[in-house]
mmCIF file of C-alpha atoms in Angstrom:
data_model
loop_
_atom_site.group_PDB
_atom_site.id
_atom_site.type_symbol
_atom_site.label_atom_id
_atom_site.label_comp_id
_atom_site.label_asym_id
_atom_site.label_seq_id
_atom_site.Cartn_x
_atom_site.Cartn_y
_atom_site.Cartn_z
ATOM 1 C CA MET T 1 95.206 99.843 62.340
ATOM 2 C CA VAL T 2 93.189 98.266 65.228
ATOM 3 C CA LYS T 3 93.322 94.561 63.500
ATOM 4 C CA ARG T 4 96.888 95.114 63.437
ATOM 5 C CA TYR T 5 97.065 95.968 66.976
ATOM 6 C CA GLN T 6 95.134 93.038 67.801
ATOM 7 C CA ALA T 7 97.566 90.754 65.893
ATOM 8 C CA PHE T 8 100.165 91.630 67.463
ATOM 9 C CA VAL T 9 98.397 90.978 71.090
ATOM 10 C CA ARG T 10 97.410 87.788 70.102
ATOM 11 C CA ALA T 11 101.268 86.813 68.878
ATOM 12 C CA ASN T 12 102.673 88.149 72.067
ATOM 13 C CA GLN T 13 100.134 87.123 74.313
ATOM 14 C CA ARG T 14 103.045 84.984 76.130
ATOM 15 C CA TYR T 15 104.929 88.454 77.341
ATOM 16 C CA LEU T 16 102.381 91.031 77.341
ATOM 17 C CA PRO T 17 100.502 90.479 80.200
ATOM 18 C CA VAL T 18 103.888 90.647 82.314
ATOM 19 C CA ILE T 19 104.554 94.039 80.633
ATOM 20 C CA PHE T 20 100.983 95.351 81.589
ATOM 21 C CA PHE T 21 101.762 94.162 85.161
ATOM 22 C CA MET T 22 104.917 96.286 85.271
ATOM 23 C CA MET T 23 103.490 99.354 83.442
ATOM 24 C CA GLY T 24 100.625 99.370 86.097
ATOM 25 C CA PHE T 25 103.589 98.977 88.646
ATOM 26 C CA LEU T 26 105.788 101.944 87.394
ATOM 27 C CA TRP T 27 102.761 104.278 86.901
ATOM 28 C CA ASP T 28 101.651 103.948 90.232
ATOM 29 C CA SER T 29 105.324 104.754 91.491
ATOM 30 C CA LEU T 30 105.448 108.050 89.485
ATOM 31 C CA THR T 31 101.913 109.283 90.430
ATOM 32 C CA LEU T 32 100.831 107.763 93.758
ATOM 33 C CA GLY T 33 102.247 109.242 97.205
ATOM 34 C CA ARG T 34 100.126 109.624 99.967
ATOM 35 C CA ILE T 35 97.140 106.826 100.913
ATOM 36 C CA ASP T 36 95.160 109.405 102.540
ATOM 37 C CA ARG T 37 95.341 111.893 99.647
ATOM 38 C CA LEU T 38 92.044 112.096 97.388
ATOM 39 C CA TYR T 39 93.768 111.666 94.373
ATOM 40 C CA ASP T 40 95.164 108.500 95.497
ATOM 41 C CA GLN T 41 92.081 107.056 96.829
ATOM 42 C CA VAL T 42 89.736 107.533 93.938
ATOM 43 C CA ILE T 43 92.604 105.800 91.468
ATOM 44 C CA LEU T 44 92.684 103.120 93.791
ATOM 45 C CA CYS T 45 88.760 102.417 94.180
ATOM 46 C CA THR T 46 89.089 102.561 90.342
ATOM 47 C CA TYR T 47 91.814 100.173 89.988
ATOM 48 C CA LEU T 48 89.858 97.743 92.134
ATOM 49 C CA THR T 49 86.146 98.201 90.510
ATOM 50 C CA SER T 50 87.955 97.606 87.171
ATOM 51 C CA LEU T 51 89.756 95.015 88.179
ATOM 52 C CA THR T 52 86.749 93.401 89.654
ATOM 53 C CA LEU T 53 84.761 94.071 85.945
ATOM 54 C CA CYS T 54 87.533 92.680 83.897
ATOM 55 C CA LEU T 55 87.543 89.459 86.174
ATOM 56 C CA TYR T 56 83.963 89.031 85.610
ATOM 57 C CA LEU T 57 83.996 90.008 81.586
ATOM 58 C CA PHE T 58 87.271 87.778 80.977
ATOM 59 C CA ASN T 59 85.697 84.660 82.857
ATOM 60 C CA LEU T 60 82.448 84.600 80.995
ATOM 61 C CA SER T 61 83.953 85.565 77.540
ATOM 62 C CA GLY T 62 85.171 81.701 77.311
ATOM 63 C CA ASP T 63 81.016 80.882 77.029
ATOM 64 C CA ASP T 64 80.799 83.399 74.267
ATOM 65 C CA LYS T 65 78.600 85.586 76.846
ATOM 66 C CA TRP T 66 79.873 88.726 74.856
ATOM 67 C CA LYS T 67 79.685 87.335 70.959
ATOM 68 C CA GLY T 68 77.777 89.933 69.306
ATOM 69 C CA THR T 69 78.155 92.787 71.957
ATOM 70 C CA PHE T 70 79.923 95.782 72.366
ATOM 71 C CA PHE T 71 82.585 93.606 74.704
ATOM 72 C CA GLU T 72 83.401 91.225 72.012
ATOM 73 C CA LYS T 73 86.180 93.200 69.932
ATOM 74 C CA TYR T 74 87.882 93.961 73.509
ATOM 75 C CA GLU T 75 87.853 90.442 74.674
ATOM 76 C CA ASP T 76 91.820 89.841 73.588
ATOM 77 C CA TYR T 77 92.486 92.846 75.863
ATOM 78 C CA LEU T 78 91.100 91.734 79.226
ATOM 79 C CA PRO T 79 94.165 89.746 80.571
ATOM 80 C CA LEU T 80 96.206 92.806 79.733
ATOM 81 C CA ALA T 81 93.663 94.877 81.721
ATOM 82 C CA ILE T 82 94.005 92.317 84.732
ATOM 83 C CA GLN T 83 97.499 92.630 85.046
ATOM 84 C CA PHE T 84 98.057 96.266 84.558
ATOM 85 C CA PHE T 85 95.158 96.903 87.676
ATOM 86 C CA LEU T 86 96.716 93.808 89.597
ATOM 87 C CA GLY T 87 100.448 95.759 88.845
ATOM 88 C CA GLY T 88 98.937 99.452 89.732
ATOM 89 C CA LEU T 89 97.308 97.879 92.929
ATOM 90 C CA CYS T 90 100.337 95.880 94.203
ATOM 91 C CA SER T 91 102.912 99.046 93.572
ATOM 92 C CA ALA T 92 100.560 101.649 95.341
ATOM 93 C CA TYR T 93 101.164 99.037 98.186
ATOM 94 C CA VAL T 94 104.476 98.904 97.743
ATOM 95 C CA ILE T 95 104.917 102.580 97.950
ATOM 96 C CA TYR T 96 103.118 102.696 100.986
ATOM 97 C CA TYR T 97 104.677 99.843 103.213
ATOM 98 C CA SER T 98 108.470 100.824 102.058
ATOM 99 C CA ARG T 99 108.197 104.001 103.741
ATOM 100 C CA SER T 100 108.473 101.816 106.886
ATOM 101 C CA VAL T 101 112.380 101.864 108.078
ATOM 102 C CA SER T 102 111.993 97.956 109.345
ATOM 103 C CA PHE T 103 111.935 96.154 106.224
ATOM 104 C CA SER T 104 112.521 93.022 108.186
ATOM 105 C CA LYS T 105 108.788 93.731 109.122
ATOM 106 C CA THR T 106 107.685 94.305 105.092
ATOM 107 C CA ILE T 107 109.998 91.402 103.755
ATOM 108 C CA SER T 108 106.549 89.105 103.809
ATOM 109 C CA PHE T 109 104.707 91.600 102.010
ATOM 110 C CA PHE T 110 107.481 91.676 99.181
ATOM 111 C CA ILE T 111 107.677 88.050 98.899
ATOM 112 C CA ILE T 112 103.963 87.929 98.070
ATOM 113 C CA LEU T 113 104.304 90.486 95.522
ATOM 114 C CA LEU T 114 107.118 88.940 93.666
ATOM 115 C CA VAL T 115 104.967 85.492 93.597
ATOM 116 C CA LEU T 116 102.079 87.733 92.201
ATOM 117 C CA LEU T 117 104.671 89.261 89.640
ATOM 118 C CA PHE T 118 106.135 86.153 88.399
ATOM 119 C CA ALA T 119 103.307 83.500 88.991
ATOM 120 C CA ASN T 120 101.859 84.143 85.582
ATOM 121 C CA GLU T 121 105.298 82.995 83.926
ATOM 122 C CA LEU T 122 105.611 80.088 86.142
ATOM 123 C CA LEU T 123 102.120 78.607 85.605
ATOM 124 C CA LYS T 124 101.275 77.066 82.017
ATOM 125 C CA LYS T 125 97.969 78.838 81.726
ATOM 126 C CA ARG T 126 99.324 82.286 83.221
ATOM 127 C CA ILE T 127 96.647 84.671 83.759
ATOM 128 C CA SER T 128 93.888 82.441 82.184
ATOM 129 C CA ASN T 129 94.611 80.447 85.413
ATOM 130 C CA LYS T 130 91.241 80.911 87.334
ATOM 131 C CA TYR T 131 92.940 79.926 90.710
ATOM 132 C CA LEU T 132 95.886 82.588 90.220
ATOM 133 C CA GLN T 133 93.443 85.212 89.054
ATOM 134 C CA PHE T 134 90.953 84.984 92.207
ATOM 135 C CA SER T 135 94.200 84.136 94.558
ATOM 136 C CA ALA T 136 95.608 87.603 93.394
ATOM 137 C CA TYR T 137 92.449 89.159 93.744
ATOM 138 C CA PHE T 138 91.623 88.387 97.222
ATOM 139 C CA PHE T 139 95.121 89.435 98.206
ATOM 140 C CA VAL T 140 94.703 93.143 96.488
ATOM 141 C CA ASN T 141 91.237 93.475 98.017
ATOM 142 C CA PHE T 142 92.476 92.444 101.407
ATOM 143 C CA THR T 143 95.318 95.076 101.563
ATOM 144 C CA PHE T 144 92.938 97.581 99.831
ATOM 145 C CA PHE T 145 90.363 97.521 102.921
ATOM 146 C CA THR T 146 93.332 97.345 105.701
ATOM 147 C CA PHE T 147 94.012 101.083 104.361
ATOM 148 C CA PHE T 148 90.513 102.273 103.389
ATOM 149 C CA ILE T 149 88.559 101.385 106.436
ATOM 150 C CA PRO T 150 90.790 103.014 108.887
ATOM 151 C CA MET T 151 90.822 106.164 106.862
ATOM 152 C CA ILE T 152 87.253 106.153 106.865
ATOM 153 C CA VAL T 153 86.592 105.907 110.550
ATOM 154 C CA ASN T 154 90.007 107.985 111.405
ATOM 155 C CA SER T 155 90.960 104.956 113.725
ATOM 156 C CA MET T 156 93.083 101.930 113.535
ATOM 157 C CA ASN T 157 93.233 98.714 116.114
ATOM 158 C CA THR T 158 93.107 94.952 115.477
ATOM 159 C CA PHE T 159 89.114 94.767 115.102
ATOM 160 C CA LEU T 160 89.224 97.275 111.830
ATOM 161 C CA PHE T 161 91.732 94.954 110.751
ATOM 162 C CA MET T 162 89.421 91.711 110.998
ATOM 163 C CA LEU T 163 86.826 93.770 109.802
ATOM 164 C CA SER T 164 88.378 94.431 106.447
ATOM 165 C CA GLY T 165 89.630 90.884 106.041
ATOM 166 C CA THR T 166 86.036 89.836 106.366
ATOM 167 C CA ILE T 167 84.614 92.262 103.929
ATOM 168 C CA SER T 168 87.386 91.118 101.202
ATOM 169 C CA LEU T 169 86.818 87.838 101.881
ATOM 170 C CA GLY T 170 82.843 88.138 101.587
ATOM 171 C CA ILE T 171 83.349 90.186 98.584
ATOM 172 C CA THR T 172 85.966 87.580 96.864
ATOM 173 C CA LEU T 173 83.772 84.424 97.637
ATOM 174 C CA ALA T 174 80.642 86.281 96.211
ATOM 175 C CA LEU T 175 82.297 87.287 93.259
ATOM 176 C CA ILE T 176 83.503 83.961 92.319
ATOM 177 C CA ILE T 177 80.253 82.012 93.516
ATOM 178 C CA PHE T 178 78.397 84.221 90.990
ATOM 179 C CA ILE T 179 80.761 83.946 88.481
ATOM 180 C CA TYR T 180 80.927 80.168 88.749
ATOM 181 C CA ASN T 181 77.022 79.606 89.000
ATOM 182 C CA THR T 182 77.193 81.911 85.645
ATOM 183 C CA SER T 183 79.777 80.714 83.648
ATOM 184 C CA PRO T 184 79.818 76.426 82.279
ATOM 185 C CA SER T 185 83.299 77.205 81.108
ATOM 186 C CA THR T 186 84.366 78.123 84.596
ATOM 187 C CA GLN T 187 82.548 75.077 86.471
ATOM 188 C CA LYS T 188 84.573 72.848 84.218
ATOM 189 C CA GLU T 189 88.014 74.829 85.182
ATOM 190 C CA ILE T 190 87.708 74.900 89.013
ATOM 191 C CA SER T 191 86.632 73.240 91.600
ATOM 192 C CA MET T 192 84.876 75.190 94.387
ATOM 193 C CA GLY T 193 85.983 73.669 97.295
ATOM 194 C CA LYS T 194 89.312 73.844 96.014
ATOM 195 C CA MET T 195 88.819 77.374 95.211
ATOM 196 C CA SER T 196 86.998 78.420 98.357
ATOM 197 C CA GLY T 197 90.180 76.266 100.519
ATOM 198 C CA LEU T 198 92.797 78.536 98.555
ATOM 199 C CA ILE T 199 91.173 81.877 99.595
ATOM 200 C CA LEU T 200 90.760 80.817 102.705
ATOM 201 C CA GLY T 201 94.193 79.801 103.451
ATOM 202 C CA ILE T 202 95.346 82.989 101.911
ATOM 203 C CA TYR T 203 93.028 84.738 104.631
ATOM 204 C CA LEU T 204 94.499 82.813 107.509
ATOM 205 C CA LEU T 205 97.911 83.580 106.342
ATOM 206 C CA ILE T 206 97.555 87.256 106.127
ATOM 207 C CA ASN T 207 95.890 87.255 109.550
ATOM 208 C CA VAL T 208 99.033 85.095 110.890
ATOM 209 C CA PHE T 209 101.662 87.679 109.107
ATOM 210 C CA TYR T 210 99.681 90.707 110.964
ATOM 211 C CA PHE T 211 99.639 88.956 114.260
ATOM 212 C CA PHE T 212 102.985 88.169 114.313
ATOM 213 C CA ASN T 213 104.219 91.451 113.227
ATOM 214 C CA LEU T 214 105.451 90.656 109.735
ATOM 215 C CA ILE T 215 103.191 92.942 108.165
ATOM 216 C CA PRO T 216 103.536 97.141 109.786
ATOM 217 C CA PRO T 217 100.041 97.812 111.118
ATOM 218 C CA VAL T 218 98.525 99.545 108.470
ATOM 219 C CA PRO T 219 98.239 102.847 107.734
ATOM 220 C CA LEU T 220 100.750 103.750 110.174
ATOM 221 C CA ALA T 221 104.491 103.519 108.804
ATOM 222 C CA MET T 222 107.640 104.618 110.692
ATOM 223 C CA GLU T 223 109.636 106.655 108.802
ATOM 224 C CA SER T 224 112.386 107.646 110.418
ATOM 225 C CA GLY T 225 114.045 106.120 113.192
ATOM 226 C CA LEU T 226 117.515 107.286 115.104
ATOM 227 C CA VAL T 227 119.451 106.737 118.734
ATOM 228 C CA ALA T 228 120.949 110.175 119.091
ATOM 229 C CA HIS T 229 123.344 112.159 121.310
ATOM 230 C CA ASN T 230 120.616 115.325 121.304
ATOM 231 C CA VAL T 231 117.605 116.129 120.382
ATOM 232 C CA GLU T 232 116.192 119.866 120.153
ATOM 233 C CA ARG T 233 113.125 121.480 119.222
ATOM 234 C CA ASN T 234 112.683 124.657 117.636
ATOM 235 C CA ILE T 235 109.160 125.874 118.733
ATOM 236 C CA GLU T 236 109.212 128.876 116.632
ATOM 237 C CA THR T 237 109.883 127.022 113.220
ATOM 238 C CA ASP T 238 108.828 123.406 114.817
ATOM 239 C CA GLU T 239 111.736 121.996 113.687
ATOM 240 C CA TYR T 240 113.535 118.974 115.165
ATOM 241 C CA PHE T 241 117.279 119.020 115.495
ATOM 242 C CA VAL T 242 118.907 115.630 115.715
ATOM 243 C CA THR T 243 122.719 114.916 116.423
ATOM 244 C CA TYR T 244 123.546 111.128 116.013
ATOM 245 C CA GLU T 245 126.888 109.354 114.847
ATOM 246 C CA GLN T 246 126.535 109.113 110.976
ATOM 247 C CA ASN T 247 127.374 105.654 109.298
ATOM 248 C CA PRO T 248 129.878 105.449 106.497
ATOM 249 C CA TRP T 249 128.480 106.113 103.013
ATOM 250 C CA TYR T 250 128.614 102.248 101.953
ATOM 251 C CA LYS T 251 126.279 101.230 104.599
ATOM 252 C CA MET T 252 123.245 102.848 103.137
ATOM 253 C CA TRP T 253 120.580 101.113 104.803
ATOM 254 C CA ARG T 254 121.073 102.268 108.173
ATOM 255 C CA ASP T 255 121.632 106.294 108.744
ATOM 256 C CA ASN T 256 123.424 106.008 112.186
ATOM 257 C CA ARG T 257 126.009 103.507 113.526
ATOM 258 C CA HIS T 258 125.194 100.693 115.585
ATOM 259 C CA GLU T 259 127.821 101.312 117.970
ATOM 260 C CA PHE T 260 126.805 104.262 120.098
ATOM 261 C CA SER T 261 129.851 106.089 122.089
ATOM 262 C CA TYR T 262 128.513 106.516 125.473
ATOM 263 C CA GLU T 263 129.807 108.478 128.397
ATOM 264 C CA THR T 264 128.480 107.528 131.445
ATOM 265 C CA GLY T 265 125.745 109.411 132.704
ATOM 266 C CA SER T 266 124.788 111.285 129.736
ATOM 267 C CA ASP T 267 121.540 111.037 127.726
ATOM 268 C CA VAL T 268 120.345 108.472 125.041
ATOM 269 C CA TYR T 269 117.965 109.857 122.781
ATOM 270 C CA VAL T 270 115.853 107.608 120.123
ATOM 271 C CA PHE T 271 114.017 109.613 117.679
ATOM 272 C CA THR T 272 111.095 108.371 115.437
ATOM 273 C CA SER T 273 109.334 109.890 112.626
ATOM 274 C CA ILE T 274 105.855 107.993 112.021
ATOM 275 C CA PHE T 275 103.234 108.682 109.299
ATOM 276 C CA ALA T 276 99.824 108.578 109.768
ATOM 277 C CA PRO T 277 96.727 109.492 107.330
ATOM 278 C CA SER T 278 95.180 113.018 108.322
ATOM 279 C CA LYS T 279 92.622 113.152 111.322
ATOM 280 C CA LEU T 280 94.113 109.752 112.434
ATOM 281 C CA SER T 281 95.401 109.481 116.461
ATOM 282 C CA GLU T 282 97.107 106.732 117.901
ATOM 283 C CA SER T 283 98.805 105.898 120.914
ATOM 284 C CA VAL T 284 102.659 104.859 120.577
ATOM 285 C CA LEU T 285 105.399 103.320 122.661
ATOM 286 C CA HIS T 286 109.156 102.961 122.925
ATOM 287 C CA ARG T 287 109.649 100.097 124.720
ATOM 288 C CA TRP T 288 113.560 100.052 125.240
ATOM 289 C CA LYS T 289 115.246 96.408 125.704
ATOM 290 C CA TRP T 290 118.364 95.631 126.553
ATOM 291 C CA PHE T 291 120.025 91.807 125.963
ATOM 292 C CA SER T 292 120.922 90.718 129.561
ATOM 293 C CA PRO T 293 124.297 88.735 129.346
ATOM 294 C CA HIS T 294 123.205 86.886 132.423
ATOM 295 C CA THR T 295 119.832 85.489 131.254
ATOM 296 C CA ASN T 296 120.507 85.701 127.421
ATOM 297 C CA GLN T 297 117.328 87.180 126.754
ATOM 298 C CA TRP T 298 115.993 90.746 126.067
ATOM 299 C CA GLU T 299 114.832 92.686 129.114
ATOM 300 C CA VAL T 300 112.398 95.384 129.063
ATOM 301 C CA ILE T 301 114.075 98.388 130.841
ATOM 302 C CA ASP T 302 111.202 100.718 130.419
ATOM 303 C CA GLU T 303 108.273 101.964 128.025
ATOM 304 C CA ILE T 304 107.215 105.395 127.390
ATOM 305 C CA GLY T 305 104.313 106.204 125.187
ATOM 306 C CA PHE T 306 103.002 109.758 123.369
ATOM 307 C CA GLU T 307 99.939 110.528 120.956
ATOM 308 C CA ILE T 308 100.529 110.957 117.564
ATOM 309 C CA THR T 309 98.637 112.693 115.245
ATOM 310 C CA GLY T 310 98.488 112.024 111.381
ATOM 311 C CA GLY T 311 98.443 114.790 108.457
ATOM 312 C CA ARG T 312 102.167 116.174 108.211
ATOM 313 C CA GLU T 313 103.734 114.797 105.265
ATOM 314 C CA GLY T 314 107.229 114.173 107.033
ATOM 315 C CA GLY T 315 105.257 112.085 109.577
ATOM 316 C CA PHE T 316 104.756 112.797 113.215
ATOM 317 C CA ARG T 317 107.857 113.611 114.978
ATOM 318 C CA GLY T 318 108.550 112.308 118.530
ATOM 319 C CA TYR T 319 111.516 111.002 120.734
ATOM 320 C CA THR T 320 112.495 109.601 124.090
ATOM 321 C CA VAL T 321 115.601 109.698 126.441
ATOM 322 C CA LYS T 322 117.308 107.682 128.808
ATOM 323 C CA ASN T 323 120.536 107.816 131.083
ATOM 324 C CA LYS T 324 122.280 105.131 133.181
ATOM 325 C CA MET T 325 122.771 103.281 130.369
ATOM 326 C CA MET T 326 124.060 99.884 130.875
ATOM 327 C CA GLU T 327 127.030 98.219 128.118
ATOM 328 C CA GLY T 328 125.518 95.942 125.615
ATOM 329 C CA GLU T 329 123.147 95.349 122.772
ATOM 330 C CA TRP T 330 120.163 97.664 122.897
ATOM 331 C CA LYS T 331 116.925 97.810 121.036
ATOM 332 C CA VAL T 332 113.909 100.103 120.946
ATOM 333 C CA ASP T 333 110.325 99.048 119.786
ATOM 334 C CA VAL T 334 108.191 101.258 118.408
ATOM 335 C CA ILE T 335 104.686 99.926 118.723
ATOM 336 C CA THR T 336 101.120 100.754 118.428
ATOM 337 C CA ASN T 337 98.878 100.782 121.731
ATOM 338 C CA ASP T 338 97.755 97.094 120.665
ATOM 339 C CA GLY T 339 101.317 95.847 120.632
ATOM 340 C CA LEU T 340 101.880 95.914 117.132
ATOM 341 C CA VAL T 341 105.310 96.676 115.947
ATOM 342 C CA LEU T 342 106.233 99.671 113.825
ATOM 343 C CA GLY T 343 110.101 99.472 113.625
ATOM 344 C CA ILE T 344 112.740 98.089 115.946
ATOM 345 C CA ILE T 345 115.857 100.652 116.510
ATOM 346 C CA ASN T 346 119.060 98.506 117.143
ATOM 347 C CA PHE T 347 122.398 99.705 118.610
ATOM 348 C CA GLU T 348 125.147 98.811 120.863
ATOM 349 C CA ILE T 349 126.335 100.750 124.126
ATOM 350 C CA ASP T 350 130.148 101.326 124.061
ATOM 351 C CA SER T 351 131.229 103.022 127.183
ATOM 352 C CA THR T 352 134.694 102.435 127.293
ATOM 353 C CA SER T 353 136.806 105.420 128.539
ATOM 354 C CA THR T 354 138.450 105.524 125.019
ATOM 355 C CA ALA T 355 134.921 105.957 123.778
ATOM 356 C CA GLU T 356 133.977 109.188 121.598
ATOM 357 C CA PRO T 357 131.597 110.415 119.311
ATOM 358 C CA LYS T 358 132.261 109.809 115.913
ATOM 359 C CA ARG T 359 131.382 111.185 112.355
ATOM 360 C CA LEU T 360 128.514 113.088 114.743
ATOM 361 C CA GLY T 361 126.021 115.053 111.998
ATOM 362 C CA THR T 362 122.726 116.966 112.661
ATOM 363 C CA ARG T 363 119.548 116.236 110.399
ATOM 364 C CA VAL T 364 116.712 118.598 110.717
ATOM 365 C CA PHE T 365 113.395 117.151 110.898
#
């Protein structure tokens, strides 16, 4: 039975790595939920540790290092294990990133994920290509520590992001150097200069994404963002009732209408729900901006801040309110104390005399 399975693996080496990548992706999609949950943390630590071990075993198998040992009969399965753990780690990150309502801020991550998903089909050697192996490993390693370190210290800031990158860079380079010095076959296949340059390039690219707000400031994520006509809180039940203009059913990517029917002198509310891990506290700002037709630029009208505390399943709820709104395009940037964008809520004020709220609905948070 085992020999038959080994023959099947050898005969389908072209397709099985992708299948195992997708299996890891699907498994985490069904089992993982919160990055601050102990189960999730144990799983992610296990995946990253196992991926590191599998990379070591696989890269030394070309030197007959495991001949006559326990690992020899499992060498054919190592590429599949690598793909499974890569898929598992990537899916866990996507689950968390996708919780943000600002998809435009996470699109860069999804592009990188898709590259990881299909790169092994585009490259002739697929997962056996060591440049692909270590580049993918560094990416998931870096992303892991950007989640993990802030949860350990119950805080998040730019320094911790830089520290996460430094730690992951050190671990990755140490693993590559160790394998390179131990494996003659690896020395023939890669150039240390080229490999180091590739890893450093990815490191710089992720930092550029972060500082240009192309990646949400993990581990925070904005789950809901609405511009509303009214927000009321029931203190006894700790529930927020948000009344807003609903979009037609076919505009599923946005809850509320872009056009906000405004009566002069009335209030405009912006409600947000922000997920944060347990015990993590952070300052958040709602930065109200209006697009001036005179200067053709966005002008900051007001900044209103509040503190959020992590731990609640549906995210920390809060809102800001303004009146005396000018007609035209508005947006509210939801940002951290360091100026990193969690999400953006766009809307247009329509203050014509015939403007009346349409399709009003109320959601309970």
